[in-house]
Amino acid sequence: MNIDIYLLDSNLNRIHLIDTYDSLIWSERYNDLGDCELMIKASVENLQMLEESTYITREDSDMVCRIEKVVLTTDSESGNYLIITGYDIKKILNQRIIWNQTNFNGLVEDYIRKLIIDNIINPTDNNRKISNFILDDKVGFTETINQQVTYDNLGTKIQELCKNYGWGYKVYINDNRQFVFKLYKGKDNSDYVIFSDDYENINSTNYTDDGTNIATVALIAGEGEGVDRIINTTGSGNGINRFELYVDARNTSRTIEYEELTTTYPNGQQVVVNDITYYQVNGVNIAILTINDDNISAQLTDNVYQESLKALGDESLTNYKETKNFEGSINPNQTFIYKMDYNLGDLVTVENEYNISEEPRIVEIVETNDNNGYFVEPKFEYTN
């Protein structure tokens, strides 16, 4: 049974319904970009329909894909087809870089929201603004971060942060035809949802224990040249179990705009100690101030700058861990049903015939609907 597909115009209005097609591959990803591929019969009418359309979606999914490629194939034996491919509109985030140096000290969730506000919703340059892009309500995540970032790709940075903290993110379209950014976290269903040969609900598995990309200690090099370069280290490991990583943080600057300083570290005050003017928060020296008339320049103190370097090192190390992956093809109608018993981002239990059992997170769901039937292929990921 085919799932109804809708085509949207550039203003996010539904303009066409597709209820007959040869195949649909719908790949949703938890903290990466999803994509889709649709194959329909080639015709003048269908070509005209696609020329009028910008986005593709379906009723039972939050994912909306921007149509990026249309291929017309002709074959005298198998027939003529249109193959339409698109990418998850989360890719909008990848259209922006973090334009200005951004210093942040606080909740990671607020950090992500600030990056989106500064670079999409309310940027200094109005040409960068997407007028119908908004933020969903806060989730209430409690993880904190102290970080400086400049010129990174916005989408890549958000993706890195979400992977580090086990979060998912999506951009969906609401009833007001707005793009809405949302953070979320999957449920822990590992005690209830079990994919195993014993339950006869898993068709095949591919288990990988990958230790090829490991680092346990990071050396972070900040401002300066040669022997004057400011460095810090983070992580642990001894002897043969120590794997070292170099992090080039020369673009992480001690210099910070005064307005950015007071925003990043609020409720501070200026204090003079031994003829040096500091910006203090709760008695801690955050920055050294130089005041000339109405102009105030600021440099982060050694301790605060070193904390920033260490945080950058800790974030980098999260990308160099041993990973365990379970990929599998499951029976979508046996025992557990997708979107009823489990969903993208949930923790589940996966077991194979060799008594390998993990509680991974579902990071990808690929649905295939064609003449051979309907199939669900999840990708499970477990990181120590």
C-alpha positions as a Markdown table, in Angstrom:
| # | Residue | x | y | z |
|---|---|---|---|---|
| 1 | Met | 0.0 | 0.0 | 0.0 |
| 2 | Asn | 1.4 | 3.3 | -1.1 |
| 3 | Ile | 1.8 | 6.2 | 1.4 |
| 4 | Asp | 0.4 | 9.5 | 0.1 |
| 5 | Ile | 3.1 | 12.0 | -0.9 |
| 6 | Tyr | 2.5 | 15.8 | -1.1 |
| 7 | Leu | 4.4 | 18.3 | -3.2 |
| 8 | Leu | 4.7 | 21.9 | -1.9 |
| 9 | Asp | 5.5 | 25.1 | -3.6 |
| 10 | Ser | 8.1 | 27.6 | -2.5 |
| 11 | Asn | 5.6 | 29.2 | -0.1 |
| 12 | Leu | 5.0 | 25.9 | 1.6 |
| 13 | Asn | 1.5 | 25.4 | 0.2 |
| 14 | Arg | 0.5 | 21.8 | -0.7 |
| 15 | Ile | -0.2 | 21.9 | -4.5 |
| 16 | His | -0.1 | 18.3 | -5.6 |
| 17 | Leu | -0.9 | 14.8 | -4.2 |
| 18 | Ile | 1.0 | 11.7 | -5.4 |
| 19 | Asp | -0.8 | 8.5 | -4.5 |
| 20 | Thr | 0.7 | 6.3 | -7.2 |
| 21 | Tyr | 4.4 | 5.7 | -7.6 |
| 22 | Asp | 6.9 | 2.9 | -8.3 |
| 23 | Ser | 9.1 | 3.3 | -5.3 |
| 24 | Leu | 9.7 | 5.6 | -2.3 |
| 25 | Ile | 12.8 | 5.6 | -0.1 |
| 26 | Trp | 12.3 | 7.7 | 3.0 |
| 27 | Ser | 15.3 | 8.1 | 5.3 |
| 28 | Glu | 15.0 | 10.0 | 8.5 |
| 29 | Arg | 18.0 | 10.6 | 10.7 |
| 30 | Tyr | 18.1 | 11.6 | 14.4 |
| 31 | Asn | 21.0 | 14.1 | 14.4 |
| 32 | Asp | 22.1 | 14.1 | 10.7 |
| 33 | Leu | 20.4 | 15.1 | 7.5 |
| 34 | Gly | 17.7 | 12.9 | 6.2 |
| 35 | Asp | 16.9 | 12.4 | 2.5 |
| 36 | Cys | 14.3 | 10.8 | 0.1 |
| 37 | Glu | 14.0 | 9.3 | -3.3 |
| 38 | Leu | 10.8 | 9.0 | -5.3 |
| 39 | Met | 10.3 | 7.2 | -8.6 |
| 40 | Ile | 7.3 | 7.9 | -10.7 |
| 41 | Lys | 6.3 | 7.3 | -14.3 |
| 42 | Ala | 7.6 | 10.0 | -16.7 |
| 43 | Ser | 5.0 | 12.2 | -18.4 |
| 44 | Val | 4.6 | 15.7 | -19.5 |
| 45 | Glu | 2.1 | 16.3 | -16.8 |
| 46 | Asn | 4.5 | 15.0 | -14.1 |
| 47 | Leu | 7.3 | 17.1 | -15.4 |
| 48 | Gln | 5.1 | 20.2 | -15.2 |
| 49 | Met | 4.0 | 19.2 | -11.7 |
| 50 | Leu | 7.7 | 19.0 | -10.5 |
| 51 | Glu | 8.6 | 22.3 | -12.1 |
| 52 | Glu | 5.9 | 23.9 | -9.9 |
| 53 | Ser | 7.1 | 22.2 | -6.7 |
| 54 | Thr | 9.9 | 22.9 | -4.3 |
| 55 | Tyr | 9.4 | 20.5 | -1.4 |
| 56 | Ile | 8.2 | 16.9 | -0.8 |
| 57 | Thr | 6.6 | 15.5 | 2.3 |
| 58 | Arg | 4.1 | 12.9 | 3.6 |
| 59 | Glu | 1.3 | 13.0 | 6.0 |
| 60 | Asp | 2.8 | 10.6 | 8.6 |
| 61 | Ser | 6.2 | 12.3 | 8.9 |
| 62 | Asp | 7.7 | 15.5 | 10.3 |
| 63 | Met | 10.4 | 15.4 | 7.7 |
| 64 | Val | 10.1 | 17.7 | 4.7 |
| 65 | Cys | 12.6 | 17.4 | 1.9 |
| 66 | Arg | 13.7 | 20.1 | -0.5 |
| 67 | Ile | 13.7 | 18.7 | -4.1 |
| 68 | Glu | 17.3 | 19.0 | -5.2 |
| 69 | Lys | 17.5 | 16.7 | -8.2 |
| 70 | Val | 15.2 | 15.3 | -10.9 |
| 71 | Val | 16.5 | 12.7 | -13.4 |
| 72 | Leu | 14.5 | 11.6 | -16.4 |
| 73 | Thr | 15.5 | 8.1 | -17.6 |
| 74 | Thr | 14.2 | 6.5 | -20.8 |
| 75 | Asp | 14.3 | 2.8 | -21.6 |
| 76 | Ser | 12.4 | 1.0 | -24.4 |
| 77 | Glu | 12.0 | -2.1 | -22.3 |
| 78 | Ser | 11.6 | -1.1 | -18.7 |
| 79 | Gly | 9.9 | 2.2 | -19.4 |
| 80 | Asn | 10.4 | 5.9 | -18.7 |
| 81 | Tyr | 10.7 | 7.2 | -15.2 |
| 82 | Leu | 11.3 | 10.4 | -13.2 |
| 83 | Ile | 13.6 | 9.9 | -10.2 |
| 84 | Ile | 13.3 | 12.7 | -7.6 |
| 85 | Thr | 15.7 | 13.1 | -4.8 |
| 86 | Gly | 15.6 | 15.6 | -1.9 |
| 87 | Tyr | 17.3 | 16.5 | 1.3 |
| 88 | Asp | 15.8 | 17.1 | 4.8 |
| 89 | Ile | 15.1 | 20.8 | 5.2 |
| 90 | Lys | 17.3 | 20.7 | 8.3 |
| 91 | Lys | 19.9 | 21.5 | 5.6 |
| 92 | Ile | 18.7 | 25.1 | 5.8 |
| 93 | Leu | 21.0 | 25.3 | 8.8 |
| 94 | Asn | 24.0 | 24.4 | 6.7 |
| 95 | Gln | 23.3 | 27.4 | 4.4 |
| 96 | Arg | 24.8 | 29.7 | 7.2 |
| 97 | Ile | 28.1 | 30.1 | 8.8 |
| 98 | Ile | 28.6 | 31.5 | 12.3 |
| 99 | Trp | 29.4 | 35.0 | 11.0 |
| 100 | Asn | 30.7 | 36.7 | 14.1 |
| 101 | Gln | 32.8 | 35.5 | 17.0 |
| 102 | Thr | 30.4 | 34.1 | 19.5 |
| 103 | Asn | 31.3 | 33.5 | 23.2 |
| 104 | Phe | 28.8 | 31.5 | 25.3 |
| 105 | Asn | 28.7 | 30.3 | 28.9 |
| 106 | Gly | 25.5 | 28.6 | 29.9 |
| 107 | Leu | 23.0 | 26.0 | 28.8 |
| 108 | Val | 23.8 | 24.1 | 25.6 |
| 109 | Glu | 20.2 | 24.4 | 24.5 |
| 110 | Asp | 20.4 | 28.2 | 24.9 |
| 111 | Tyr | 23.7 | 28.2 | 23.0 |
| 112 | Ile | 22.1 | 26.5 | 20.0 |
| 113 | Arg | 19.1 | 28.8 | 20.1 |
| 114 | Lys | 21.5 | 31.8 | 20.2 |
| 115 | Leu | 23.4 | 30.6 | 17.2 |
| 116 | Ile | 20.2 | 30.2 | 15.2 |
| 117 | Ile | 18.8 | 33.6 | 16.3 |
| 118 | Asp | 22.1 | 35.4 | 15.4 |
| 119 | Asn | 22.6 | 33.8 | 12.0 |
| 120 | Ile | 19.1 | 33.1 | 10.7 |
| 121 | Ile | 16.2 | 34.7 | 12.7 |
| 122 | Asn | 17.7 | 38.0 | 13.6 |
| 123 | Pro | 21.1 | 38.5 | 12.0 |
| 124 | Thr | 22.9 | 41.9 | 11.8 |
| 125 | Asp | 22.8 | 41.7 | 8.0 |
| 126 | Asn | 19.1 | 41.5 | 7.0 |
| 127 | Asn | 20.1 | 39.7 | 3.8 |
| 128 | Arg | 20.9 | 36.6 | 6.0 |
| 129 | Lys | 17.5 | 36.5 | 7.6 |
| 130 | Ile | 14.9 | 33.8 | 6.8 |
| 131 | Ser | 11.7 | 35.6 | 7.8 |
| 132 | Asn | 9.6 | 32.4 | 8.3 |
| 133 | Phe | 12.1 | 30.5 | 10.4 |
| 134 | Ile | 11.3 | 30.2 | 14.1 |
| 135 | Leu | 12.2 | 28.3 | 17.2 |
| 136 | Asp | 10.0 | 25.7 | 18.9 |
| 137 | Asp | 9.6 | 25.9 | 22.7 |
| 138 | Lys | 12.6 | 25.1 | 24.9 |
| 139 | Val | 12.9 | 21.5 | 25.9 |
| 140 | Gly | 14.6 | 22.1 | 29.2 |
| 141 | Phe | 17.9 | 20.3 | 28.8 |
| 142 | Thr | 20.3 | 21.0 | 31.6 |
| 143 | Glu | 23.7 | 20.4 | 30.1 |
| 144 | Thr | 26.0 | 23.4 | 30.1 |
| 145 | Ile | 28.9 | 24.7 | 27.9 |
| 146 | Asn | 31.6 | 27.4 | 27.9 |
| 147 | Gln | 32.7 | 27.9 | 24.3 |
| 148 | Gln | 33.9 | 30.4 | 21.7 |
| 149 | Val | 33.1 | 29.8 | 18.0 |
| 150 | Thr | 33.8 | 31.7 | 14.8 |
| 151 | Tyr | 33.1 | 31.0 | 11.1 |
| 152 | Asp | 32.0 | 27.3 | 11.7 |
| 153 | Asn | 29.2 | 26.1 | 9.6 |
| 154 | Leu | 26.0 | 26.5 | 11.6 |
| 155 | Gly | 24.4 | 23.2 | 10.7 |
| 156 | Thr | 27.6 | 21.3 | 11.3 |
| 157 | Lys | 28.1 | 22.9 | 14.7 |
| 158 | Ile | 24.5 | 22.1 | 15.8 |
| 159 | Gln | 24.9 | 18.5 | 14.5 |
| 160 | Glu | 28.2 | 18.1 | 16.5 |
| 161 | Leu | 26.5 | 19.4 | 19.7 |
| 162 | Cys | 23.5 | 17.2 | 19.3 |
| 163 | Lys | 25.7 | 14.1 | 18.8 |
| 164 | Asn | 27.8 | 15.0 | 21.8 |
| 165 | Tyr | 24.8 | 15.1 | 24.1 |
| 166 | Gly | 22.6 | 12.4 | 22.5 |
| 167 | Trp | 20.0 | 14.8 | 21.2 |
| 168 | Gly | 18.0 | 14.8 | 18.0 |
| 169 | Tyr | 17.0 | 17.9 | 16.0 |
| 170 | Lys | 14.5 | 18.6 | 13.3 |
| 171 | Val | 13.1 | 21.4 | 11.2 |
| 172 | Tyr | 9.4 | 20.9 | 10.5 |
| 173 | Ile | 6.7 | 23.1 | 8.9 |
| 174 | Asn | 3.8 | 24.3 | 11.0 |
| 175 | Asp | 0.2 | 25.3 | 10.1 |
| 176 | Asn | 1.3 | 28.9 | 9.6 |
| 177 | Arg | 3.8 | 27.8 | 6.9 |
| 178 | Gln | 6.8 | 28.5 | 9.0 |
| 179 | Phe | 10.1 | 26.5 | 9.3 |
| 180 | Val | 10.3 | 25.4 | 13.0 |
| 181 | Phe | 13.5 | 24.3 | 14.6 |
| 182 | Lys | 13.1 | 21.7 | 17.4 |
| 183 | Leu | 15.4 | 19.8 | 19.7 |
| 184 | Tyr | 14.3 | 16.5 | 21.2 |
| 185 | Lys | 15.5 | 13.3 | 22.8 |
| 186 | Gly | 14.3 | 9.8 | 22.1 |
| 187 | Lys | 12.7 | 7.6 | 24.8 |
| 188 | Asp | 14.4 | 4.8 | 26.6 |
| 189 | Asn | 12.4 | 1.7 | 25.5 |
| 190 | Ser | 15.3 | -0.7 | 25.9 |
| 191 | Asp | 13.4 | -2.8 | 28.6 |
| 192 | Tyr | 10.4 | -3.1 | 26.3 |
| 193 | Val | 11.5 | -3.0 | 22.6 |
| 194 | Ile | 13.8 | -5.9 | 21.9 |
| 195 | Phe | 15.0 | -6.9 | 18.4 |
| 196 | Ser | 16.3 | -10.4 | 18.5 |
| 197 | Asp | 16.3 | -13.8 | 16.7 |
| 198 | Asp | 14.5 | -15.2 | 19.6 |
| 199 | Tyr | 11.6 | -12.9 | 18.9 |
| 200 | Glu | 11.8 | -13.5 | 15.2 |
| 201 | Asn | 11.5 | -9.8 | 14.5 |
| 202 | Ile | 14.9 | -9.2 | 13.0 |
| 203 | Asn | 15.9 | -10.4 | 9.6 |
| 204 | Ser | 19.6 | -9.5 | 9.5 |
| 205 | Thr | 22.2 | -7.7 | 11.5 |
| 206 | Asn | 25.6 | -6.1 | 10.9 |
| 207 | Tyr | 27.5 | -5.6 | 14.1 |
| 208 | Thr | 30.7 | -3.4 | 14.1 |
| 209 | Asp | 33.0 | -2.7 | 17.1 |
| 210 | Asp | 35.2 | 0.1 | 15.7 |
| 211 | Gly | 38.3 | 1.3 | 17.6 |
| 212 | Thr | 40.1 | 2.7 | 14.6 |
| 213 | Asn | 39.5 | 6.4 | 15.5 |
| 214 | Ile | 40.4 | 6.8 | 19.2 |
| 215 | Ala | 41.9 | 9.7 | 21.1 |
| 216 | Thr | 42.0 | 9.9 | 24.9 |
| 217 | Val | 44.2 | 13.1 | 25.4 |
| 218 | Ala | 43.9 | 16.4 | 23.6 |
| 219 | Leu | 46.6 | 19.1 | 23.3 |
| 220 | Ile | 44.8 | 22.3 | 22.5 |
| 221 | Ala | 46.9 | 25.2 | 21.0 |
| 222 | Gly | 45.3 | 28.6 | 21.2 |
| 223 | Glu | 46.6 | 32.1 | 20.4 |
| 224 | Gly | 50.2 | 33.0 | 19.9 |
| 225 | Glu | 53.2 | 31.8 | 17.9 |
| 226 | Gly | 56.0 | 29.3 | 18.6 |
| 227 | Val | 56.9 | 29.1 | 22.3 |
| 228 | Asp | 54.5 | 31.9 | 23.1 |
| 229 | Arg | 51.5 | 29.9 | 22.0 |
| 230 | Ile | 48.9 | 29.3 | 24.7 |
| 231 | Ile | 48.3 | 25.6 | 25.2 |
| 232 | Asn | 46.2 | 23.4 | 27.5 |
| 233 | Thr | 45.5 | 19.6 | 27.7 |
| 234 | Thr | 42.5 | 17.5 | 28.6 |
| 235 | Gly | 41.6 | 13.9 | 28.9 |
| 236 | Ser | 43.6 | 11.0 | 30.4 |
| 237 | Gly | 45.5 | 7.9 | 29.5 |
| 238 | Asn | 48.9 | 6.2 | 30.3 |
| 239 | Gly | 51.4 | 4.2 | 28.3 |
| 240 | Ile | 50.0 | 2.0 | 25.5 |
| 241 | Asn | 46.4 | 3.1 | 26.4 |
| 242 | Arg | 47.2 | 6.8 | 25.7 |
| 243 | Phe | 46.1 | 8.2 | 22.3 |
| 244 | Glu | 46.9 | 11.8 | 21.7 |
| 245 | Leu | 45.1 | 14.4 | 19.6 |
| 246 | Tyr | 46.2 | 17.9 | 18.5 |
| 247 | Val | 43.5 | 20.6 | 18.3 |
| 248 | Asp | 44.3 | 23.8 | 16.5 |
| 249 | Ala | 42.5 | 26.5 | 18.3 |
| 250 | Arg | 44.4 | 29.5 | 17.0 |
| 251 | Asn | 41.0 | 31.1 | 16.0 |
| 252 | Thr | 39.8 | 30.9 | 19.6 |
| 253 | Ser | 40.6 | 34.5 | 20.7 |
| 254 | Arg | 41.1 | 36.0 | 24.1 |
| 255 | Thr | 39.8 | 39.3 | 22.7 |
| 256 | Ile | 36.1 | 39.8 | 23.2 |
| 257 | Glu | 33.7 | 42.6 | 22.5 |
| 258 | Tyr | 32.5 | 44.3 | 25.8 |
| 259 | Glu | 28.8 | 43.8 | 24.9 |
| 260 | Glu | 29.5 | 40.1 | 24.1 |
| 261 | Leu | 31.4 | 39.8 | 27.4 |
| 262 | Thr | 28.5 | 41.2 | 29.5 |
| 263 | Thr | 26.0 | 39.0 | 27.6 |
| 264 | Thr | 28.1 | 35.8 | 28.0 |
| 265 | Tyr | 28.9 | 36.5 | 31.7 |
| 266 | Pro | 26.0 | 38.6 | 33.0 |
| 267 | Asn | 25.7 | 40.3 | 36.4 |
| 268 | Gly | 29.3 | 41.3 | 36.5 |
| 269 | Gln | 31.0 | 44.5 | 37.7 |
| 270 | Gln | 34.1 | 46.5 | 37.0 |
| 271 | Val | 36.7 | 46.2 | 39.8 |
| 272 | Val | 40.2 | 47.9 | 40.0 |
| 273 | Val | 43.0 | 45.7 | 41.5 |
| 274 | Asn | 46.6 | 47.0 | 41.5 |
| 275 | Asp | 45.7 | 49.6 | 38.8 |
| 276 | Ile | 44.2 | 46.9 | 36.6 |
| 277 | Thr | 40.5 | 47.0 | 35.7 |
| 278 | Tyr | 38.8 | 43.6 | 35.8 |
| 279 | Tyr | 35.3 | 42.5 | 34.8 |
| 280 | Gln | 34.3 | 40.3 | 37.7 |
| 281 | Val | 31.4 | 37.9 | 38.2 |
| 282 | Asn | 30.9 | 36.6 | 41.8 |
| 283 | Gly | 34.4 | 37.6 | 42.7 |
| 284 | Val | 36.0 | 35.8 | 39.8 |
| 285 | Asn | 38.1 | 37.8 | 37.3 |
| 286 | Ile | 36.6 | 37.1 | 33.9 |
| 287 | Ala | 38.4 | 39.7 | 31.7 |
| 288 | Ile | 40.9 | 42.6 | 31.8 |
| 289 | Leu | 39.4 | 45.8 | 30.6 |
| 290 | Thr | 41.1 | 48.7 | 28.8 |
| 291 | Ile | 39.0 | 51.9 | 28.9 |
| 292 | Asn | 39.6 | 54.8 | 26.5 |
| 293 | Asp | 36.9 | 57.4 | 26.7 |
| 294 | Asp | 33.7 | 55.6 | 25.8 |
| 295 | Asn | 35.5 | 52.7 | 24.3 |
| 296 | Ile | 36.1 | 49.5 | 26.3 |
| 297 | Ser | 38.1 | 46.7 | 25.0 |
| 298 | Ala | 38.3 | 43.3 | 26.9 |
| 299 | Gln | 40.6 | 40.3 | 27.0 |
| 300 | Leu | 39.7 | 37.1 | 28.8 |
| 301 | Thr | 41.8 | 36.3 | 31.8 |
| 302 | Asp | 44.3 | 33.4 | 31.6 |
| 303 | Asn | 42.0 | 31.1 | 33.7 |
| 304 | Val | 38.9 | 31.8 | 31.6 |
| 305 | Tyr | 40.7 | 31.4 | 28.3 |
| 306 | Gln | 42.2 | 28.2 | 29.5 |
| 307 | Glu | 38.8 | 26.9 | 30.4 |
| 308 | Ser | 37.6 | 27.8 | 26.9 |
| 309 | Leu | 40.5 | 25.8 | 25.4 |
| 310 | Lys | 39.8 | 22.8 | 27.6 |
| 311 | Ala | 36.1 | 22.8 | 26.7 |
| 312 | Leu | 37.1 | 22.8 | 23.0 |
| 313 | Gly | 39.4 | 19.8 | 23.7 |
| 314 | Asp | 36.7 | 17.9 | 25.5 |
| 315 | Glu | 34.3 | 18.5 | 22.6 |
| 316 | Ser | 36.9 | 17.3 | 20.1 |
| 317 | Leu | 37.6 | 14.1 | 22.1 |
| 318 | Thr | 33.9 | 13.1 | 21.9 |
| 319 | Asn | 34.5 | 12.5 | 18.1 |
| 320 | Tyr | 37.3 | 10.0 | 18.8 |
| 321 | Lys | 35.7 | 7.2 | 20.8 |
| 322 | Glu | 35.3 | 3.5 | 20.3 |
| 323 | Thr | 31.9 | 3.0 | 18.6 |
| 324 | Lys | 29.6 | 0.0 | 18.4 |
| 325 | Asn | 27.1 | -0.1 | 15.6 |
| 326 | Phe | 24.2 | -2.4 | 15.0 |
| 327 | Glu | 22.6 | -2.1 | 11.6 |
| 328 | Gly | 19.7 | -4.4 | 10.8 |
| 329 | Ser | 16.7 | -5.2 | 8.7 |
| 330 | Ile | 13.6 | -5.9 | 10.8 |
| 331 | Asn | 10.2 | -7.3 | 10.2 |
| 332 | Pro | 8.0 | -4.1 | 10.4 |
| 333 | Asn | 4.9 | -6.0 | 11.3 |
| 334 | Gln | 6.3 | -8.5 | 13.8 |
| 335 | Thr | 6.1 | -7.8 | 17.6 |
| 336 | Phe | 6.8 | -4.1 | 17.4 |
| 337 | Ile | 5.4 | -1.5 | 15.0 |
| 338 | Tyr | 7.4 | 1.6 | 14.0 |
| 339 | Lys | 5.9 | 4.9 | 15.3 |
| 340 | Met | 3.7 | 3.0 | 17.7 |
| 341 | Asp | 6.2 | 1.0 | 19.9 |
| 342 | Tyr | 9.4 | 2.8 | 18.9 |
| 343 | Asn | 10.5 | 5.8 | 17.0 |
| 344 | Leu | 13.6 | 7.5 | 15.7 |
| 345 | Gly | 16.0 | 8.4 | 18.5 |
| 346 | Asp | 14.7 | 5.8 | 21.0 |
| 347 | Leu | 16.9 | 3.5 | 22.9 |
| 348 | Val | 16.1 | -0.2 | 22.3 |
| 349 | Thr | 17.7 | -3.6 | 22.9 |
| 350 | Val | 19.3 | -5.5 | 20.0 |
| 351 | Glu | 20.6 | -9.0 | 20.3 |
| 352 | Asn | 22.0 | -11.4 | 17.7 |
| 353 | Glu | 22.6 | -15.2 | 17.7 |
| 354 | Tyr | 26.2 | -14.7 | 19.1 |
| 355 | Asn | 24.9 | -13.4 | 22.4 |
| 356 | Ile | 26.0 | -9.8 | 21.5 |
| 357 | Ser | 23.5 | -7.5 | 23.1 |
| 358 | Glu | 23.5 | -3.7 | 23.4 |
| 359 | Glu | 21.1 | -0.9 | 24.1 |
| 360 | Pro | 21.7 | 1.4 | 21.2 |
| 361 | Arg | 19.9 | 4.4 | 20.0 |
| 362 | Ile | 18.0 | 4.4 | 16.7 |
| 363 | Val | 19.8 | 7.1 | 14.7 |
| 364 | Glu | 18.3 | 6.3 | 11.3 |
| 365 | Ile | 15.2 | 4.8 | 9.9 |
| 366 | Val | 15.0 | 3.9 | 6.1 |
| 367 | Glu | 11.6 | 3.0 | 4.8 |
| 368 | Thr | 11.3 | 1.5 | 1.4 |
| 369 | Asn | 8.0 | 1.1 | -0.3 |
| 370 | Asp | 8.0 | -0.5 | -3.8 |
| 371 | Asn | 6.7 | -3.4 | -5.8 |
| 372 | Asn | 8.5 | -5.8 | -3.4 |
| 373 | Gly | 6.6 | -4.5 | -0.4 |
| 374 | Tyr | 7.2 | -2.3 | 2.6 |
| 375 | Phe | 10.5 | -2.6 | 4.5 |
| 376 | Val | 11.9 | -0.8 | 7.6 |
| 377 | Glu | 15.7 | -0.7 | 8.1 |
| 378 | Pro | 16.9 | 0.9 | 11.3 |
| 379 | Lys | 20.4 | 1.9 | 12.1 |
| 380 | Phe | 21.4 | 1.5 | 15.7 |
| 381 | Glu | 24.3 | 3.3 | 17.2 |
| 382 | Tyr | 25.9 | 2.7 | 20.6 |
| 383 | Thr | 28.9 | 4.7 | 21.8 |
| 384 | Asn | 30.8 | 3.8 | 25.0 |
